[in-house]
CSV table of C-alpha atoms in Angstrom, one decimal:
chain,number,residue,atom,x,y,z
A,1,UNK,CA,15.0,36.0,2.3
A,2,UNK,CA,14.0,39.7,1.1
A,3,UNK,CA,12.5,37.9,-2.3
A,4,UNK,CA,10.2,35.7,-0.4
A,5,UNK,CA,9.3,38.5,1.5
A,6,UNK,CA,8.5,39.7,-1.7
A,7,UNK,CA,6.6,36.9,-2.6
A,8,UNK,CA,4.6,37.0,0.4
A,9,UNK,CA,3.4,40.0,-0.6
A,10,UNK,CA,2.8,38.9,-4.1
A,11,UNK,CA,0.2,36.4,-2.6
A,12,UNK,CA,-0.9,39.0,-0.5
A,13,UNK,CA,-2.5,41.2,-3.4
A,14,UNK,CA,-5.3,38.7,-4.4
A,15,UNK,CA,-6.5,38.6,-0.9
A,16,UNK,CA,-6.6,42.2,-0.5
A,17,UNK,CA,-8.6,42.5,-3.5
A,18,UNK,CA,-10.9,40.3,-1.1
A,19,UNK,CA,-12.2,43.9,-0.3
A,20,UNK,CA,-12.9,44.9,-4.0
A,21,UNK,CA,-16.2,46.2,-5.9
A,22,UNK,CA,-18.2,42.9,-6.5
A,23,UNK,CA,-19.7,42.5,-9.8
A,24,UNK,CA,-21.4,40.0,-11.7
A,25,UNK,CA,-20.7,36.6,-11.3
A,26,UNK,CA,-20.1,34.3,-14.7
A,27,UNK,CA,-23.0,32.6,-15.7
A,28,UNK,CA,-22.6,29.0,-15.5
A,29,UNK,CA,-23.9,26.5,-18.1
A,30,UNK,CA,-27.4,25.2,-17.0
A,31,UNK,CA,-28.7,28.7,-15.7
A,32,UNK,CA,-30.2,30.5,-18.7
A,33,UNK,CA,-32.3,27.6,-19.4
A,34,UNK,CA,-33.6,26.9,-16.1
A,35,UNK,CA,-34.7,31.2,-15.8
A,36,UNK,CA,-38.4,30.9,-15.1
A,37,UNK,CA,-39.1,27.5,-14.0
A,38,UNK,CA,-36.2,28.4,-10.8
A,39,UNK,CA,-36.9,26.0,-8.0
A,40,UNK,CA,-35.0,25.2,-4.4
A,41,UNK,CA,-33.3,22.2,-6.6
A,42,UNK,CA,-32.3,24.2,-9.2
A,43,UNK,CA,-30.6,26.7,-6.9
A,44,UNK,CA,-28.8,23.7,-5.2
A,45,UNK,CA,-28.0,22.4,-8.3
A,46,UNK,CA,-26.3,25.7,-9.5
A,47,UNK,CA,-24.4,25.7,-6.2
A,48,UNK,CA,-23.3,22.3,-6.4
A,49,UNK,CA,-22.3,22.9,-9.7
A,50,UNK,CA,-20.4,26.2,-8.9
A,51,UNK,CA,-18.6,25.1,-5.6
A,52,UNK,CA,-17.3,21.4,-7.2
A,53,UNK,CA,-16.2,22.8,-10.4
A,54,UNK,CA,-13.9,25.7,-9.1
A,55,UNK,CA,-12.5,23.4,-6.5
A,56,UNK,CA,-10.0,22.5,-9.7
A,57,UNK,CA,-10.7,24.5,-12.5
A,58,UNK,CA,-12.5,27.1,-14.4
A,59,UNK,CA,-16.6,26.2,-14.8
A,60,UNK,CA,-17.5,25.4,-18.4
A,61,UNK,CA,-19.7,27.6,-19.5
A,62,UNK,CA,-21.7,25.5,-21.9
A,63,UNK,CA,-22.1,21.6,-22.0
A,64,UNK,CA,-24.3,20.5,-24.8
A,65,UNK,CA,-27.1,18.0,-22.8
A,66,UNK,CA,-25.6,15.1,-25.6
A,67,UNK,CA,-22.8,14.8,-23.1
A,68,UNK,CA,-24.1,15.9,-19.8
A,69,UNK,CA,-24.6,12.7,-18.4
A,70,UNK,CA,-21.0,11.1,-19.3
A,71,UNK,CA,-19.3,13.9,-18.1
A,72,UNK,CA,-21.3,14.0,-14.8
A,73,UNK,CA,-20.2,10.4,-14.0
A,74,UNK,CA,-16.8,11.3,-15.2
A,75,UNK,CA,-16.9,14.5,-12.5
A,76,UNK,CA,-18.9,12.0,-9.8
A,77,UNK,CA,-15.9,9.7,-9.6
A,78,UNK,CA,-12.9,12.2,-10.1
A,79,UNK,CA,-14.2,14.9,-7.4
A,80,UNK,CA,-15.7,12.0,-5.3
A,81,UNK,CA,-19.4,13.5,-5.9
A,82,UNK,CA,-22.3,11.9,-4.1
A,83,UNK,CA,-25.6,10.4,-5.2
A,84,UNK,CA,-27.3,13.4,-4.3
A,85,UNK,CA,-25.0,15.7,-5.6
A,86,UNK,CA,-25.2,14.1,-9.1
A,87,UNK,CA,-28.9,14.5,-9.7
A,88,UNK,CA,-29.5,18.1,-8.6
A,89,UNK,CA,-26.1,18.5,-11.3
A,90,UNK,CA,-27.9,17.0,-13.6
A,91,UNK,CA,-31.4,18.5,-12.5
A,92,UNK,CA,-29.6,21.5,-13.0
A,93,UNK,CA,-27.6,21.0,-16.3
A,94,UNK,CA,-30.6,19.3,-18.2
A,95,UNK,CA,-33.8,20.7,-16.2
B,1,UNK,CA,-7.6,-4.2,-31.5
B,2,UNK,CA,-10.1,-1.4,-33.3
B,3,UNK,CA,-12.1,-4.8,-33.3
B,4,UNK,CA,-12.3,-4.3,-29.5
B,5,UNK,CA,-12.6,-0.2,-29.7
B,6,UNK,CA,-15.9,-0.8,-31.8
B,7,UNK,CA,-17.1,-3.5,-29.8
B,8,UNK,CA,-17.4,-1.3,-26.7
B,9,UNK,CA,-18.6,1.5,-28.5
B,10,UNK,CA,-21.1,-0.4,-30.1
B,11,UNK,CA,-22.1,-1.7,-26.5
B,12,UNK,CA,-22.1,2.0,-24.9
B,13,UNK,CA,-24.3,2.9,-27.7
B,14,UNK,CA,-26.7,0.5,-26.8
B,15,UNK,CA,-27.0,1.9,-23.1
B,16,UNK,CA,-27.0,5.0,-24.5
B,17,UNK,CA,-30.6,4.5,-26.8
B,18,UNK,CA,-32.3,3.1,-23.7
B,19,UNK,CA,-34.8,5.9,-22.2
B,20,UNK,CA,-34.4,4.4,-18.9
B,21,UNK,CA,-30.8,6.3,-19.5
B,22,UNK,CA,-31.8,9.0,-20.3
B,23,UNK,CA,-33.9,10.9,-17.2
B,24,UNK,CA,-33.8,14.5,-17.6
B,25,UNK,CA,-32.7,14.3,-21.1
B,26,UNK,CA,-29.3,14.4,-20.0
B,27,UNK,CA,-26.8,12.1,-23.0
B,28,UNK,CA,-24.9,9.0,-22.4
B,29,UNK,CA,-22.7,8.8,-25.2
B,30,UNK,CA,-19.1,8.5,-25.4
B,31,UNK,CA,-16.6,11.2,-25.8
B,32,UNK,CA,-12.9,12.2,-25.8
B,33,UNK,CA,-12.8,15.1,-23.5
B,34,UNK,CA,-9.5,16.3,-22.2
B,35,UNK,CA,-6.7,19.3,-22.9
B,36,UNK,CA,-4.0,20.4,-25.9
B,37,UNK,CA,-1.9,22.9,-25.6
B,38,UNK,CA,2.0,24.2,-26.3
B,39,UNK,CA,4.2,25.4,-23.8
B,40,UNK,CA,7.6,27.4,-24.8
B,41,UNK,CA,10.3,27.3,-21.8
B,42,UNK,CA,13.2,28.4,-21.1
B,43,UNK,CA,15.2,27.2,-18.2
B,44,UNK,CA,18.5,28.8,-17.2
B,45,UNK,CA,18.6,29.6,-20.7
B,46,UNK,CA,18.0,26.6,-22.7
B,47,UNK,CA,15.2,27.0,-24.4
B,48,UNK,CA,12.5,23.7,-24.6
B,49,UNK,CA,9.7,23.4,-27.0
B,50,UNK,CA,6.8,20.8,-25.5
B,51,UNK,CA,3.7,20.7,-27.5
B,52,UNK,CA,1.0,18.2,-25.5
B,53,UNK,CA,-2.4,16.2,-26.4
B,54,UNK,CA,-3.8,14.8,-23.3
B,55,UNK,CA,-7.4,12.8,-24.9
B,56,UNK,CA,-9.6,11.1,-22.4
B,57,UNK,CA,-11.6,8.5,-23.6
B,58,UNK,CA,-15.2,8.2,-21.3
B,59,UNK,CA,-17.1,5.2,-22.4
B,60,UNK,CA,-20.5,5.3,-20.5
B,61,UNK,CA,-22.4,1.5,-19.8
B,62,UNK,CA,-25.6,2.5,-18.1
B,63,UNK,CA,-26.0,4.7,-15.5
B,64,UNK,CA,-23.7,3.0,-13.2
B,65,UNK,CA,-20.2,1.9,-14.9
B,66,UNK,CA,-18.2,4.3,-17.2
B,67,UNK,CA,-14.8,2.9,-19.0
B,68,UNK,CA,-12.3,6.3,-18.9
B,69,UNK,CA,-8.5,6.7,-20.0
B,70,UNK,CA,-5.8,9.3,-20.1
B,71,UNK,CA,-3.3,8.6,-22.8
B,72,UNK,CA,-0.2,11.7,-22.2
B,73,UNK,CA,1.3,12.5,-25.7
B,74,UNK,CA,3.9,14.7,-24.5
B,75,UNK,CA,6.9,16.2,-27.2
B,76,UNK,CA,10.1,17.5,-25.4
B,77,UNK,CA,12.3,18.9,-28.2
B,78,UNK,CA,15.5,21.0,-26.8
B,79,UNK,CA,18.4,23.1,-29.0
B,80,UNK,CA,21.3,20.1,-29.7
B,81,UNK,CA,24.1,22.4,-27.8
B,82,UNK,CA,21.4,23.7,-24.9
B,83,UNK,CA,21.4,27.1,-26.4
B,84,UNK,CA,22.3,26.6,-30.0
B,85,UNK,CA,22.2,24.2,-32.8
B,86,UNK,CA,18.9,22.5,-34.2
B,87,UNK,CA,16.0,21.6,-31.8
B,88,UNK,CA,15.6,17.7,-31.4
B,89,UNK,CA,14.0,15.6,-29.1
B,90,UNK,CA,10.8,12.9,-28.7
B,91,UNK,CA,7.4,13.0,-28.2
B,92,UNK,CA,6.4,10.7,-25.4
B,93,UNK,CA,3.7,8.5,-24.6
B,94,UNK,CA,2.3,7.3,-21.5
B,95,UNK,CA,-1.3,6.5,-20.7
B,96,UNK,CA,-2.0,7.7,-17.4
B,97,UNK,CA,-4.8,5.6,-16.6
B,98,UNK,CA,-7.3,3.5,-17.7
B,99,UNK,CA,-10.1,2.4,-15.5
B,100,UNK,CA,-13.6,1.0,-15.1
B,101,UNK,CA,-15.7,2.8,-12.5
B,102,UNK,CA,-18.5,1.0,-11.0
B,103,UNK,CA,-20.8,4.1,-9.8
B,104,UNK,CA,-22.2,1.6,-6.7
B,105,UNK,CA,-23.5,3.7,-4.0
B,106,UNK,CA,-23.3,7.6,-2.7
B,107,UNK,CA,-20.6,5.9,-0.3
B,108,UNK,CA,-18.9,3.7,-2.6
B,109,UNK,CA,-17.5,4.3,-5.9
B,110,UNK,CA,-14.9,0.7,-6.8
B,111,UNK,CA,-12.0,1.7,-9.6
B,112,UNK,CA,-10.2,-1.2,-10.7
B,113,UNK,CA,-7.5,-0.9,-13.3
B,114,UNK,CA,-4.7,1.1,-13.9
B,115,UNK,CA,-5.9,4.4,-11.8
B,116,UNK,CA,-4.1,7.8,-10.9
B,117,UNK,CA,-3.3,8.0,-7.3
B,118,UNK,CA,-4.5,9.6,-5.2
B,119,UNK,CA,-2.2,11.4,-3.0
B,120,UNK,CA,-2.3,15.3,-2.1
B,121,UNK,CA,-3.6,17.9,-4.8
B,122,UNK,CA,-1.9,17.3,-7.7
B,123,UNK,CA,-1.6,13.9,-9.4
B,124,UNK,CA,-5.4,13.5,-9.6
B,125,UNK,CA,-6.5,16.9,-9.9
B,126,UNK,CA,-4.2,19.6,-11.0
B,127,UNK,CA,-2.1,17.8,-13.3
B,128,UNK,CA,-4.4,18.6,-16.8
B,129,UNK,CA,-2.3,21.2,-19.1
B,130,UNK,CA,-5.8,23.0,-19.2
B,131,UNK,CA,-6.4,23.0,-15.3
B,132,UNK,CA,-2.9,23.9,-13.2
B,133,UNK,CA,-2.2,28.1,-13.0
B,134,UNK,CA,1.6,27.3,-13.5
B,135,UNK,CA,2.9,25.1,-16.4
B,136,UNK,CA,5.6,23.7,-14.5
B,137,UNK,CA,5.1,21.1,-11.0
B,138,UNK,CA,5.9,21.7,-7.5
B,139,UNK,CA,9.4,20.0,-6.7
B,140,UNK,CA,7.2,18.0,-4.3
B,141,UNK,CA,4.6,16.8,-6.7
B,142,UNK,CA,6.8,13.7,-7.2
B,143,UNK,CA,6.1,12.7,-3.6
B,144,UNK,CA,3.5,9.8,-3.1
B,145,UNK,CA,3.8,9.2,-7.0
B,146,UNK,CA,6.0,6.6,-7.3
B,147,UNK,CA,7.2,4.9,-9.5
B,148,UNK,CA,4.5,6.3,-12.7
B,149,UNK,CA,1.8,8.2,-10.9
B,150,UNK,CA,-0.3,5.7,-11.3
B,151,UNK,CA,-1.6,2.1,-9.1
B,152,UNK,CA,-2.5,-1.0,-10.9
B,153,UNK,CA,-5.8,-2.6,-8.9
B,154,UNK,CA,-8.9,-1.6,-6.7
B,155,UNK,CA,-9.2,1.5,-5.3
B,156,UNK,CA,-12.3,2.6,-3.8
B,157,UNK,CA,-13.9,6.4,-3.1
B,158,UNK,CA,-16.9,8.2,-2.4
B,159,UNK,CA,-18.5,10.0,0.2
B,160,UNK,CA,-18.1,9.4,3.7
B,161,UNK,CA,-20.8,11.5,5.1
B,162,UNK,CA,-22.7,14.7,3.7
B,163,UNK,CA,-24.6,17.6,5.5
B,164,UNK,CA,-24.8,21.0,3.7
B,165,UNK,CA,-22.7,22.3,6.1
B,166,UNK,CA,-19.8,19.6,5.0
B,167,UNK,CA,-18.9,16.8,2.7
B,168,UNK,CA,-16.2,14.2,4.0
B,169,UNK,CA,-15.0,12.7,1.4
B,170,UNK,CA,-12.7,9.4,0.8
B,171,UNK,CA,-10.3,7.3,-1.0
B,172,UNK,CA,-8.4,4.1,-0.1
B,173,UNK,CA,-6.4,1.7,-2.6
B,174,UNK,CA,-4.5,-0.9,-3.1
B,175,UNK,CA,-1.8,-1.6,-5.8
B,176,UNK,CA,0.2,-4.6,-7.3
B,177,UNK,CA,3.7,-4.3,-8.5
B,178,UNK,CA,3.8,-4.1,-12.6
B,179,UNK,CA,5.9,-4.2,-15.2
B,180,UNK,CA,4.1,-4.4,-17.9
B,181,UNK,CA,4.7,-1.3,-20.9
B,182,UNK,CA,2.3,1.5,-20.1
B,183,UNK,CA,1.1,-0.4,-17.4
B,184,UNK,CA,3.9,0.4,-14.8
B,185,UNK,CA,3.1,0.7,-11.4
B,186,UNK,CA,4.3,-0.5,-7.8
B,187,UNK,CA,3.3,-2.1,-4.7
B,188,UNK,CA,1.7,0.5,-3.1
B,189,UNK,CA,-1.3,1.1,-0.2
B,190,UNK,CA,-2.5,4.2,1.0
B,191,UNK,CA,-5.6,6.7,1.1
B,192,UNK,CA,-6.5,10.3,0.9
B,193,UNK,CA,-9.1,12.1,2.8
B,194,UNK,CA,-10.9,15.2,2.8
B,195,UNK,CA,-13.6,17.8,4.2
B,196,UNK,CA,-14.6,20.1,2.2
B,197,UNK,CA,-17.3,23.1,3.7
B,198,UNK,CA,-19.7,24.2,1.0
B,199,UNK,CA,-20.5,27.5,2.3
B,200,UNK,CA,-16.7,28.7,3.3
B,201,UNK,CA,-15.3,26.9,-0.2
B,202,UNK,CA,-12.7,25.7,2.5
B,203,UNK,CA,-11.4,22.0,2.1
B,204,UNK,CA,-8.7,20.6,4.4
B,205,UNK,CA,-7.2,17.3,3.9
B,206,UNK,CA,-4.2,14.9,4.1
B,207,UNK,CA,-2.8,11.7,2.2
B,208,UNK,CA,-1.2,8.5,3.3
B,209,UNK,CA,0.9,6.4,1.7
B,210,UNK,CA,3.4,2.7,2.1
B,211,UNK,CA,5.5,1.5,-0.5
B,212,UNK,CA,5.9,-1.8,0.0
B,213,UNK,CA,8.6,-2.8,-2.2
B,214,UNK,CA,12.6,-2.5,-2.2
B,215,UNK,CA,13.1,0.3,0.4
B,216,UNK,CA,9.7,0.4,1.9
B,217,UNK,CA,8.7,4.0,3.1
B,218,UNK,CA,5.8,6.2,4.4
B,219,UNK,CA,4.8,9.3,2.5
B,220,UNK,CA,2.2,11.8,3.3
B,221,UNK,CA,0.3,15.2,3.1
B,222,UNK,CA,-1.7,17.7,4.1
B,223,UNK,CA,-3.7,20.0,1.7
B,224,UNK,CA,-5.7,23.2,2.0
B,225,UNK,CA,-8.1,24.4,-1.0
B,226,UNK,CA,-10.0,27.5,-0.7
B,227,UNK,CA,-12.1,29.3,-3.4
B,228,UNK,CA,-13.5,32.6,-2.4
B,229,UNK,CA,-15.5,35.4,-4.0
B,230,UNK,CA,-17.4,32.6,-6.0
B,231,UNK,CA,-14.2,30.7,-7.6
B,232,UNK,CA,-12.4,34.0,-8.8
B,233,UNK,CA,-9.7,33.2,-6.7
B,234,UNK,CA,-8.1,30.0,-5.6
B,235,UNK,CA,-5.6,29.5,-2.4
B,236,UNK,CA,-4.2,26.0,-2.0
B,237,UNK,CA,-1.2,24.8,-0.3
B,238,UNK,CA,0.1,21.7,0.4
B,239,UNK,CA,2.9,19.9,3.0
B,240,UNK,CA,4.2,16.5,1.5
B,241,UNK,CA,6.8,14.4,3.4
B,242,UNK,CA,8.8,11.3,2.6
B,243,UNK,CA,12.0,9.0,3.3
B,244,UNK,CA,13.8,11.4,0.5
B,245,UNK,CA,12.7,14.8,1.7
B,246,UNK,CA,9.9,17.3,2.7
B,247,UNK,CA,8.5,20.4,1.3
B,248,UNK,CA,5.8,22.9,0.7
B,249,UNK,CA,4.1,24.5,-2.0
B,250,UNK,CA,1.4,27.9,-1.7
B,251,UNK,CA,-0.1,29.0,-4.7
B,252,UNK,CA,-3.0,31.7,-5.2
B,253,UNK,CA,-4.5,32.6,-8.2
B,254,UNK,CA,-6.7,35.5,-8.4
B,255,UNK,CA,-9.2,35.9,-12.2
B,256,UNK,CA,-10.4,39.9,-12.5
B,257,UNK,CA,-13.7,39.0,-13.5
B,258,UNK,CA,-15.2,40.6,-10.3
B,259,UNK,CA,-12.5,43.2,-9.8
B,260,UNK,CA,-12.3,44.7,-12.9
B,261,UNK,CA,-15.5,46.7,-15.2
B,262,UNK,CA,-13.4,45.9,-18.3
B,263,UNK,CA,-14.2,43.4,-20.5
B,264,UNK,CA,-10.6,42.7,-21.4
B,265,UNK,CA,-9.0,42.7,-18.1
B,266,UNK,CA,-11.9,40.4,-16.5
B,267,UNK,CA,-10.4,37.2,-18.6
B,268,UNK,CA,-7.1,38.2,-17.0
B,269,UNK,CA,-5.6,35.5,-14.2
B,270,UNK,CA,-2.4,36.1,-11.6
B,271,UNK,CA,-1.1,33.8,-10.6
B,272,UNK,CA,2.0,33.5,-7.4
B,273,UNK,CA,3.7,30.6,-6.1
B,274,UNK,CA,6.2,29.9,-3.3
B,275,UNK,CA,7.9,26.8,-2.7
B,276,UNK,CA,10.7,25.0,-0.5
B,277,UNK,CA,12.0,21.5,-0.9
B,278,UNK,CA,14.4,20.0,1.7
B,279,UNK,CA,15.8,16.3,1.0
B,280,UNK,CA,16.6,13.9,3.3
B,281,UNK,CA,18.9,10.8,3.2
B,282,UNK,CA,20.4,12.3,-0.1
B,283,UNK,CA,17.2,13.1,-2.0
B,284,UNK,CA,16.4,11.4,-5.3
B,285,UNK,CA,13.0,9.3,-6.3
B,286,UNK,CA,12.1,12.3,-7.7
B,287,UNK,CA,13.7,15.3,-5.6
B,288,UNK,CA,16.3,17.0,-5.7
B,289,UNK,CA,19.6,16.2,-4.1
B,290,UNK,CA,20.2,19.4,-2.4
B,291,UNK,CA,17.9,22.2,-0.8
B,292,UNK,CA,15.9,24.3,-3.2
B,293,UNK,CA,14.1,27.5,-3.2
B,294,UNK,CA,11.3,28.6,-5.8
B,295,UNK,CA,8.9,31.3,-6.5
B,296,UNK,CA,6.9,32.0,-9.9
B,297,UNK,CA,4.5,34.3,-10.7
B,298,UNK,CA,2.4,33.7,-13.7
B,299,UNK,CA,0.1,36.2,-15.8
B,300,UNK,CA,-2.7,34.1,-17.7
B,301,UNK,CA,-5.8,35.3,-20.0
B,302,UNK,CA,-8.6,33.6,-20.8
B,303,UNK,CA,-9.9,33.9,-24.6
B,304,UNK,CA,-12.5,31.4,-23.7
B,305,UNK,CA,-13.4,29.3,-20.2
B,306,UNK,CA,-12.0,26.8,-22.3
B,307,UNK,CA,-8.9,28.6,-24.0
B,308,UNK,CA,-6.4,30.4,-22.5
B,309,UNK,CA,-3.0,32.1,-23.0
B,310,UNK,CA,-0.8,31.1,-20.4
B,311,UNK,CA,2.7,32.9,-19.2
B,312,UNK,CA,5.1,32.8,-16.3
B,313,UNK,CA,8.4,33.7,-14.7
B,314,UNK,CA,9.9,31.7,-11.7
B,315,UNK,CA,13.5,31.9,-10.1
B,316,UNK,CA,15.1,28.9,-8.4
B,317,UNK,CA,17.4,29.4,-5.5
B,318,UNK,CA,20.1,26.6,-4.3
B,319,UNK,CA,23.5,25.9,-3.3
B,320,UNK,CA,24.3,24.6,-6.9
B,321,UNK,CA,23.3,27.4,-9.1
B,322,UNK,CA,20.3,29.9,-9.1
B,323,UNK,CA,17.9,29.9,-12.5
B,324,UNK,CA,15.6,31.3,-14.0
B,325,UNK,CA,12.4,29.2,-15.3
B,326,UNK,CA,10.3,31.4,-18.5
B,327,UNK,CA,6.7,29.7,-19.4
B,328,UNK,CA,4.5,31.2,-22.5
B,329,UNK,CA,1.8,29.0,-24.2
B,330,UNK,CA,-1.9,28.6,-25.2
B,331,UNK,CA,-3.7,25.9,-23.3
B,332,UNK,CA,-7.3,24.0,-24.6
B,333,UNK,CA,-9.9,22.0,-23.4
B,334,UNK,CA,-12.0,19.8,-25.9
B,335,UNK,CA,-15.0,17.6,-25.7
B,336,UNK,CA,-16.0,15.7,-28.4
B,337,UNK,CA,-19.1,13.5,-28.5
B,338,UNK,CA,-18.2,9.9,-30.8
B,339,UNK,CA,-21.8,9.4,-31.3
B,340,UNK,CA,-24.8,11.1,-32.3
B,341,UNK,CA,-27.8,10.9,-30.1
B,342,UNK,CA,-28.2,9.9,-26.6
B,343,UNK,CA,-31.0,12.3,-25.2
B,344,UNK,CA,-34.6,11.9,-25.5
């Protein structure tokens, strides 16, 4: 009992770090080309992007454009993406 | 049969030249994506070597239908006498699944093949060497599996309904009994479903399942997923239930990259996990037989987003015997384009 006790509070550490100095977030893949031409879409495309992604695992941080496509249909059916979501991805990855 | 391999490459490459394909200058072409990696255990002192290739094959045809497959080359290779002697063992092969996915509608995405199923957190989306925070599988990951992990038929998935407050999101299958070599699966029905809210990072959801053949049963489960602080960390947890026995699982996993100003200790992940499984009706399909207690706690550091060192210690409690479970490895994920071209 007194180990998952300890456990418990094992878990509990990343959530206290909840509280911790914020710093810069990772850059995702499509954002340093889309600097300067930044639009509503892009922005919703960058947030699509983050939120799906780290539902499962780490963002890529590059995607050459060669592949973009195919891996965005691959991601639409495994994380059940919608229409929508897809194009402002791809709006996003490939501006 | 390479006969075949060329002739659908040669047909993806066709799609891939048209411009109508190619909006945004995002590429069509093939590619093997997936994860490598080599994973040194020990368990209750017998040490296992299991090296692991996991290519996925992603065959685009337009816009709308994409050809994918998982082939699993796993090696297992253990001391003869558990602790001494020379290692041998296998490597073994299993492709996972192989699918065509028609791309229909925002509500409607139809799979038919041989797919994964999906049923709680795992099978479809944590299983990758690359993706899960601890090497080895919830005691309750077997749950909702059976018999290979995968279905052999239709299965359709999409999006029930989408604001931006919240996504519902869907899943629903159907699968035939098979026999067939590295087509295995059985006679199985059963959905998952989901709601996932955008700006918490919060996703709830829960799994159904009937197996309809020999002893047929009900399985199900209920999931949490929750990424704050922008993905750093990730919380999910997950109930499963069957004829054979219930548990739990609880991991979090927090990266350093926003609580740390050094470089070095930013690609730094820890990981913790608690777990309890309690069979029923003498456990088995994939349980264990008697009551088990588990907690790991795993130390991972990422080289690259897409290369990582991974390492982890977990102790298992039971009636039987109480172990301890040792994980250190390097994990990679690949994508590889099989043609040239493809944008505009």
């Amino acid at each position: 009992m007194k180990i998952f006790a300890l456990c418990a509070c094992l878990l509990a550490i990343p959530l206290s770090l909840l509280a911790g100095p914020a710093r810069q977030n990772l850059e995702p893949a499509g954002k340093a080309s889309t600097r300067g031409t930044s639009t509503s879409q892009t922005d919703l495309g960058e947030k699509v992007f983050a939120n799906n992604c780290s539902r499962c695992h780490a963002a890529p941080m590059s995607l050459s454009p060669r592949i973009t496509g195919t891996v965005i249909m691959h991601m639409r059916t495994r994380a059940r993406l919608s229409r929508e979501d897809e194009r402002v991805l791809l709006k996003f990855l490939v501006p | 049969m390479h006969t075949v391999a060329l002739w659908i490459l040669a047909c993806a490459r066709v799609f891939a030249q048209n411009p109508a394909n190619t909006e945004n200058g995002a590429g069509y072409v093939p590619i093997i994506a997936g994860g490598a990696g080599y994973i040194h255990n020990v368990t209750g002192g017998g040490p296992a070597l299991q090296p692991q290739v996991d290519p996925v094959l992603l065959v685009p045809f337009g816009r709308r239908f994409l050809l994918e497959s998982r082939t699993d080359f796993t090696g297992f290779f253990m001391r003869e006498n558990f602790t001494s002697g020379p290692f041998k063992g296998r490597v073994f092969t299993d492709v996972e699944y192989a699918q065509l996915d028609w791309l229909a509608d925002t509500h409607a995405i139809v799979v038919g093949g041989k797919y994964l199923l999906p049923f709680g957190l795992y099978n479809e989306r944590l299983t990758p060497i690359w993706i899960r925070n601890l090497q080895d599988f919830p005691y309750t990951a077997s749950i909702g599996t059976r018999t290979s992990g995968a279905g052999d038929g239709l299965m359709l998935r999409g999006v029930a309904a989408q604001t931006e407050s919240m996504s519902v999101q869907y899943s629903a299958y159907f699968s035939a009994h098979c026999g067939i070599n590295q087509l295995g699966s059985a006679r199985t029905a059963g959905g998952d479903a989901s709601v996932y809210f955008p700006r918490l990072r919060f996703e709830i959801g829960g799994s159904g399942q009937r197996f309809l053949e020999g002893h047929r049963i009900n399985n199900g489960a209920a999931y949490i997923s929750w990424q704050p602080l922008e993905g750093s960390m990730d919380v999910k947890g997950e109930y499963d239930y069957s004829f054979f026995g219930h548990g739990y699982w609880l991991e979090a996993a927090y990266k350093l990259d926003r609580a740390s100003s050094h470089a070095a200790l930013q690609k730094v992940q820890l990981v913790g996990r608690v777990e309890q499984v309690f069979p029923q009706h003498g456990g088995g399909n994939g349980l264990p037989h008697i009551e088990n207690k588990r907690f790991d706690v795993g130390l991972n550091y990422y080289l690259k987003d897409n290369l990582r060192l991974v390492s982890s210690y977990g102790r298992n409690f039971s009636s039987a015997q109480n172990l301890n479970a040792w994980n250190a490895g390097i994990t990679y994920r690949f994508t590889i384009p099989l043609w040239f071209g493809g944008t505009k």
